[in-house]
Coordinates of N, CA and C in Angstrom, one line a residue:
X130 N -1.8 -16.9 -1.4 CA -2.7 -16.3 -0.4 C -4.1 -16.6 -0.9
X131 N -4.7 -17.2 0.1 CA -6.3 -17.2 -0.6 C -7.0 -15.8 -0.9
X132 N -8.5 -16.2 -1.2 CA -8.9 -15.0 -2.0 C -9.9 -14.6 -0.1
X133 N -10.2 -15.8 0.3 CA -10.6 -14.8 1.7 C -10.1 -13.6 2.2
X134 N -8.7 -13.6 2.7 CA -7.1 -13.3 3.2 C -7.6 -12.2 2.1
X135 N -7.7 -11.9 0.8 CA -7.2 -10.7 -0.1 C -8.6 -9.8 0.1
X136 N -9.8 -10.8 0.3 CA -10.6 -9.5 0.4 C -10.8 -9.2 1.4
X137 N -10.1 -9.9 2.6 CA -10.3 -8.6 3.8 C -9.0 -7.7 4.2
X138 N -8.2 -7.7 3.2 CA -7.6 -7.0 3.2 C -8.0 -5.4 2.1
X139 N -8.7 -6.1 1.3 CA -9.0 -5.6 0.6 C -9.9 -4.2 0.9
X140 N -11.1 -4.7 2.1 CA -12.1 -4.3 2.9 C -11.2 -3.1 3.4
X141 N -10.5 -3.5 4.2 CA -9.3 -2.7 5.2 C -8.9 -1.8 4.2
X142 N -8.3 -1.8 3.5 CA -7.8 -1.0 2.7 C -8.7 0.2 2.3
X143 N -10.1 -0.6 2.0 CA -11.4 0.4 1.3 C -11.9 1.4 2.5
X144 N -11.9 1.0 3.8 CA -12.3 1.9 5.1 C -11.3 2.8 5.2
X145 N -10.0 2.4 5.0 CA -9.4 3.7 5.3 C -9.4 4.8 4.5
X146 N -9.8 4.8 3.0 CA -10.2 5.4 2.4 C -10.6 6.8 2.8
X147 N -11.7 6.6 4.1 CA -12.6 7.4 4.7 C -11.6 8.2 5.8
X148 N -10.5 8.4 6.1 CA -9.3 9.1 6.5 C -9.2 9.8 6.3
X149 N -8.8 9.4 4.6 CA -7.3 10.3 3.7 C -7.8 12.4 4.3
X150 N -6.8 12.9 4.5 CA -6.8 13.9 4.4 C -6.1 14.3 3.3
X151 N -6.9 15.2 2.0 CA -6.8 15.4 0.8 C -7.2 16.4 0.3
X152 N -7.1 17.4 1.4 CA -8.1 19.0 0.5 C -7.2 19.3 -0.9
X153 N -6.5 19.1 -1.1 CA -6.0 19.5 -2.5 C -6.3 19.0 -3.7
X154 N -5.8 17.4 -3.7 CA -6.2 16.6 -4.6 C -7.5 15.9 -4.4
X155 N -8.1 15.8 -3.6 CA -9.5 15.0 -3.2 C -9.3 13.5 -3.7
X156 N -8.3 13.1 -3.8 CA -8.0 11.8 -4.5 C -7.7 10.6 -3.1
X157 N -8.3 10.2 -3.0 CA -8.3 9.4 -1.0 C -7.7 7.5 -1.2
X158 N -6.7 7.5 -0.6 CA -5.9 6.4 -1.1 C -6.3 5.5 0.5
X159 N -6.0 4.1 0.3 CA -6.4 3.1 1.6 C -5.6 2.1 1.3
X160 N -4.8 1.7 2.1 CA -3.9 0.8 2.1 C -4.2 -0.5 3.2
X161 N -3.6 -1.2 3.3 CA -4.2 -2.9 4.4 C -2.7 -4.0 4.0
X162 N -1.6 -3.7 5.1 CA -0.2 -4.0 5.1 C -0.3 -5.6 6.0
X163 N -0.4 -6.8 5.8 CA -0.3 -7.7 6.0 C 1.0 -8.1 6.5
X164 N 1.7 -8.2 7.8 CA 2.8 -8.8 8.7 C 3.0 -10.2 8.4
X165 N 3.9 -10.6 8.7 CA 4.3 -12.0 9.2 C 3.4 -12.5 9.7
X166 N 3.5 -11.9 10.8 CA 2.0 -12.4 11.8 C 0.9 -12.5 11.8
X167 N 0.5 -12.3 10.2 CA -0.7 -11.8 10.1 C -1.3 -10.9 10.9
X168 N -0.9 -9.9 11.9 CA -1.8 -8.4 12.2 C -1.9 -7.6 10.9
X169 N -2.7 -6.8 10.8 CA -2.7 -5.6 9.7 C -2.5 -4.2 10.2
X170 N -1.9 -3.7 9.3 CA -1.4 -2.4 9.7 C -1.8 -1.5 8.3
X171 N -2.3 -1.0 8.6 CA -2.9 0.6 7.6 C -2.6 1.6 7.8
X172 N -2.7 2.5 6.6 CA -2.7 3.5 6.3 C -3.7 4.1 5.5
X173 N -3.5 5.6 5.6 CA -4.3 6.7 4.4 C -3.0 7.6 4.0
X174 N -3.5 7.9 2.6 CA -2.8 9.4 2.1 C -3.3 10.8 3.0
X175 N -1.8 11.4 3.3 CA -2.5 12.4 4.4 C -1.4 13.7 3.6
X176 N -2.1 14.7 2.9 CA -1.5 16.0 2.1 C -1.1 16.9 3.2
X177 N -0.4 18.0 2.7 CA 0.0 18.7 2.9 C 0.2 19.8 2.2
X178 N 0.2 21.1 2.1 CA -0.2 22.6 2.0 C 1.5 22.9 0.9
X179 N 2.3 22.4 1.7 CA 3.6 22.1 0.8 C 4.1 21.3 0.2
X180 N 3.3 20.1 0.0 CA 3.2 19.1 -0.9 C 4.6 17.9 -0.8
X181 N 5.2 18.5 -0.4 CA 6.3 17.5 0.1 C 6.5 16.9 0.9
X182 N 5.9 17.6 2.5 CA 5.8 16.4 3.7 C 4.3 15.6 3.4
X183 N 3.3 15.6 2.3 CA 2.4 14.7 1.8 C 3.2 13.1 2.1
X184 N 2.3 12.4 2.6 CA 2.7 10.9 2.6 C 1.5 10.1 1.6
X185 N 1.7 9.0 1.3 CA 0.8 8.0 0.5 C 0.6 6.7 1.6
X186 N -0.3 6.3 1.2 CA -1.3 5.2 2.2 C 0.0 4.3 2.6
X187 N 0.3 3.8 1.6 CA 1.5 2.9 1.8 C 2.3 3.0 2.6
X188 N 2.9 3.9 2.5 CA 4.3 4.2 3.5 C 3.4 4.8 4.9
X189 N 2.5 4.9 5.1 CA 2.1 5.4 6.6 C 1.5 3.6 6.8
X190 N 1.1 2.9 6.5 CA 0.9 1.4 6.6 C 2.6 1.1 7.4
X191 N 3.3 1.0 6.1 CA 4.6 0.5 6.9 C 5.5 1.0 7.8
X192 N 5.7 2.4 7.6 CA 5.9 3.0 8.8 C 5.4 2.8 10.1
X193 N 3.5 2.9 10.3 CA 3.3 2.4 11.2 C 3.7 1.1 12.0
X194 N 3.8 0.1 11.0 CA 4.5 -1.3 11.5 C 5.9 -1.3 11.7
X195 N 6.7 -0.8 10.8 CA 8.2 -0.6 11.3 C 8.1 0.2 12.9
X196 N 7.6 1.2 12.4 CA 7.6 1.8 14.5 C 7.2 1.3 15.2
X197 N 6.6 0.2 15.3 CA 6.5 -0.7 15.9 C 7.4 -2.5 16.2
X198 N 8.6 -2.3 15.2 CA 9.7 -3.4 15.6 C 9.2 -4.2 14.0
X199 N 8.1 -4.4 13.5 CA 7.6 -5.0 12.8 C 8.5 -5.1 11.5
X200 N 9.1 -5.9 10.7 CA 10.1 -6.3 9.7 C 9.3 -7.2 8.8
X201 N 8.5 -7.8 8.6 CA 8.1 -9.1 7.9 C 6.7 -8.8 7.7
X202 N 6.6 -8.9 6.1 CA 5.2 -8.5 5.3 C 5.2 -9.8 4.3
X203 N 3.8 -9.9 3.9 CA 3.2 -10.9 3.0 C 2.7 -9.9 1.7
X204 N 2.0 -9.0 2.3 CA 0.6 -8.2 1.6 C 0.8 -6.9 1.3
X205 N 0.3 -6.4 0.5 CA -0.6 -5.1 1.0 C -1.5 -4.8 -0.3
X206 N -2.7 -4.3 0.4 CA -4.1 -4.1 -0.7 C -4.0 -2.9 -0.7
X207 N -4.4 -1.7 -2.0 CA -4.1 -0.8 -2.1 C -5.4 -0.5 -2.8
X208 N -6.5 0.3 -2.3 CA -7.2 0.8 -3.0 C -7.4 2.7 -2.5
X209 N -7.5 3.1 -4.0 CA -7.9 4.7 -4.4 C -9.2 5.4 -5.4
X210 N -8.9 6.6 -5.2 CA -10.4 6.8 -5.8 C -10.5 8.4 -6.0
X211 N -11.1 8.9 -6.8 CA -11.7 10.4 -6.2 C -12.3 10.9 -4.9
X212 N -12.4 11.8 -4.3 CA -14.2 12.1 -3.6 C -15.3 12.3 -4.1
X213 N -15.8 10.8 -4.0 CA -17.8 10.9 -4.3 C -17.3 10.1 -5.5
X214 N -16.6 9.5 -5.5 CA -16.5 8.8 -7.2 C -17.8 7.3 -6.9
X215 N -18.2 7.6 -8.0 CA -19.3 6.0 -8.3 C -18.2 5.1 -8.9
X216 N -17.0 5.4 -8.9 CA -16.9 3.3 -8.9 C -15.3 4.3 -9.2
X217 N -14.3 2.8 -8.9 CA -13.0 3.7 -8.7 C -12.1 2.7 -9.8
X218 N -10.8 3.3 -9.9 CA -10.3 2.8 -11.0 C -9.0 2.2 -10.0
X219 N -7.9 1.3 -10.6 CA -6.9 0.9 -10.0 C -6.2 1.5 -9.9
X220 N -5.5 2.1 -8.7 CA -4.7 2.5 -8.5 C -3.3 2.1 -7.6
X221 N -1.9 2.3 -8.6 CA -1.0 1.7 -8.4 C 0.1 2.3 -7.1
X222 N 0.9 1.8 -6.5 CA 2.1 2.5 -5.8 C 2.9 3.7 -6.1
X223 N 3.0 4.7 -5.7 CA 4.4 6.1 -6.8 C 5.0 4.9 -6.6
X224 N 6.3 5.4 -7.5 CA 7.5 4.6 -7.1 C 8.6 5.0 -5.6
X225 N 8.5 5.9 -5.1 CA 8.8 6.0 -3.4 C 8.5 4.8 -2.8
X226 N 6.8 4.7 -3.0 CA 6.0 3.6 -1.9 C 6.6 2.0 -2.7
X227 N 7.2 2.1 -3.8 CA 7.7 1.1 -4.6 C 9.2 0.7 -4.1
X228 N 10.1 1.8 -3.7 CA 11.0 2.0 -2.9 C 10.9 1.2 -1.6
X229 N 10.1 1.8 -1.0 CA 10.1 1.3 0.5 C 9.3 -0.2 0.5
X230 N 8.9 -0.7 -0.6 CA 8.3 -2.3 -0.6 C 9.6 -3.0 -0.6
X231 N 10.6 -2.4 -1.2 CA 11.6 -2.9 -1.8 C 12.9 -3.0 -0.4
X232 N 12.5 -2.0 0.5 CA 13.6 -1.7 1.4 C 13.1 -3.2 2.6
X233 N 11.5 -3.7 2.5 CA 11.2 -4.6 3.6 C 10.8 -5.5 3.4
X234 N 10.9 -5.7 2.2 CA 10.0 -7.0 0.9 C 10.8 -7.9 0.5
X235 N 10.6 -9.4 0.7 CA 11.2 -10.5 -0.4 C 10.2 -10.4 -1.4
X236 N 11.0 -11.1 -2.7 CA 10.3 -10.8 -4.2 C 8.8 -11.7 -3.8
X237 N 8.6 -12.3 -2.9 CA 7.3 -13.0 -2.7 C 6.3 -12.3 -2.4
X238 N 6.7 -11.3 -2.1 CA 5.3 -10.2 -1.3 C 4.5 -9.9 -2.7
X239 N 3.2 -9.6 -1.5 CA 2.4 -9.6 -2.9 C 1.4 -8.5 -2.7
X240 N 1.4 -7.8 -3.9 CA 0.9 -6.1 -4.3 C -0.3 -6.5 -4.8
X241 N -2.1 -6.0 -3.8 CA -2.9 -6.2 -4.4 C -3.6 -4.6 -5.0
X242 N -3.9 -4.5 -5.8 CA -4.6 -2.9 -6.5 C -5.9 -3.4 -7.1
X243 N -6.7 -2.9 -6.2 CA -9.0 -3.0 -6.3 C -9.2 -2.2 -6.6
X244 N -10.3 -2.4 -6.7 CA -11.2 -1.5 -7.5 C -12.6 -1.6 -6.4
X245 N -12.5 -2.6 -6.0 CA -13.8 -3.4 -5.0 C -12.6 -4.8 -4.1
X246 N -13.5 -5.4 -3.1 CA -13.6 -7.2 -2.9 C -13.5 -8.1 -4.0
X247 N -14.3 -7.3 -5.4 CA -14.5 -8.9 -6.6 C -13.7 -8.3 -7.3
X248 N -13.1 -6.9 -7.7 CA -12.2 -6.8 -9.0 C -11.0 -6.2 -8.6
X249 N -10.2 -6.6 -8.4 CA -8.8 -7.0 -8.4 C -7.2 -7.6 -9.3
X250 N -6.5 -7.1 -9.0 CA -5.3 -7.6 -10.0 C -4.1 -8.0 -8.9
X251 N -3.4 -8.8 -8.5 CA -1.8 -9.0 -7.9 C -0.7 -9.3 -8.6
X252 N 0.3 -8.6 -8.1 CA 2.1 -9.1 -8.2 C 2.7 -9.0 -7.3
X253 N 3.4 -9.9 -8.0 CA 4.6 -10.1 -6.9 C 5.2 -8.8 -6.9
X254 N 6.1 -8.2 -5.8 CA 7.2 -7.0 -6.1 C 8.3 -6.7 -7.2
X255 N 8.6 -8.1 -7.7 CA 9.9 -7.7 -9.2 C 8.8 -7.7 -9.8
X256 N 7.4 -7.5 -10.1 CA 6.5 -7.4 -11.0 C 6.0 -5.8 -11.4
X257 N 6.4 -5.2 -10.3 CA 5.9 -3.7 -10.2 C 7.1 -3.1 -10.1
X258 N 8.4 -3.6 -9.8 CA 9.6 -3.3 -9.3 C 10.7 -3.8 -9.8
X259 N 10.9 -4.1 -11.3 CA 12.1 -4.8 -11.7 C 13.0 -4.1 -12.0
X260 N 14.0 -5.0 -11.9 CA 15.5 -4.4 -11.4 C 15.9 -3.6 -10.4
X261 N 14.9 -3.7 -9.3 CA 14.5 -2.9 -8.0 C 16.0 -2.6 -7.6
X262 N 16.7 -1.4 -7.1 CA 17.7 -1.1 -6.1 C 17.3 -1.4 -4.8
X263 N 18.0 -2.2 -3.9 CA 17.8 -2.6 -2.2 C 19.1 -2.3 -1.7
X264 N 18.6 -3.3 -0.5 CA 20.1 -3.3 0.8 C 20.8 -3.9 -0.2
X265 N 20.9 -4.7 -0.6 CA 21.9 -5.8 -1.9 C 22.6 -5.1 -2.1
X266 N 22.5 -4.0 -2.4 CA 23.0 -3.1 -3.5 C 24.0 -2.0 -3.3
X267 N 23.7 -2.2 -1.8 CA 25.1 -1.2 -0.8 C 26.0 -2.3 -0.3
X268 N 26.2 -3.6 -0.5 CA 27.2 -4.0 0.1 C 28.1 -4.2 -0.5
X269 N 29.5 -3.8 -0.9 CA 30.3 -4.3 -1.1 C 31.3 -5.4 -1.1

């Protein structure tokens, strides 16, 4: 993927940021889910009071696109942060949102985690996810 393609994803990922609903943890996550088709599809982390229906940027990215028919990903840029933080650190997938890369993902897809547009790290999915459990793995 070029580095154009990663920093506007990258972008996308950093505006949603400005979403996350997070009164608990104040910790605001942005995600930027790259299709087949190249459309983008995002998400924010959106908390909750009982902590368990809480979702992560990730999975409301793909969700949104699965509810939509959408099956076929390249991407996704993943940036997080405090509230009011002066400069943010990388932040990676739980392993749920590592799950569900894994439920829609060939090992080509590619996991970007910023910090900004210029400082960045990617992998592939068996990079973040090795010896991943999938569909593979229920068939008999």
């Amino acid at each position: 993927m070029d580095e154009q393609k990663i920093k506007e994803l990258i972008t996308y990922a950093c505006n949603m940021r400005a979403f996350s609903y997070t009164p608990y943890s104040h910790f605001n996550v942005g995600a930027a889910l790259l299709a087949g088709d190249d459309k983008v599809y995002t998400g924010c982390n959106i908390e909750n009071a009982s902590y368990t229906p809480t979702i992560c940027a990730e999975r409301t990215a793909f969700f949104k696109a699965v509810s939509e028919g959408v099956k076929d990903f390249k991407a996704i840029a993943i940036v997080g942060g405090h509230d009011g933080a002066d400069e943010l650190d990388y932040c990676f997938p739980c392993g749920v949102c590592r799950q569900v890369m894994s439920e829609f993902c060939r090992d080509n897809f590619l996991v970007i985690i910023a910090k900004s547009v210029d400082e960045y790290k990617t992998f592939s999915l068996p990079e973040i996810l090795p010896e991943r459990f999938g569909p593979k793995d229920l068939l008999c």
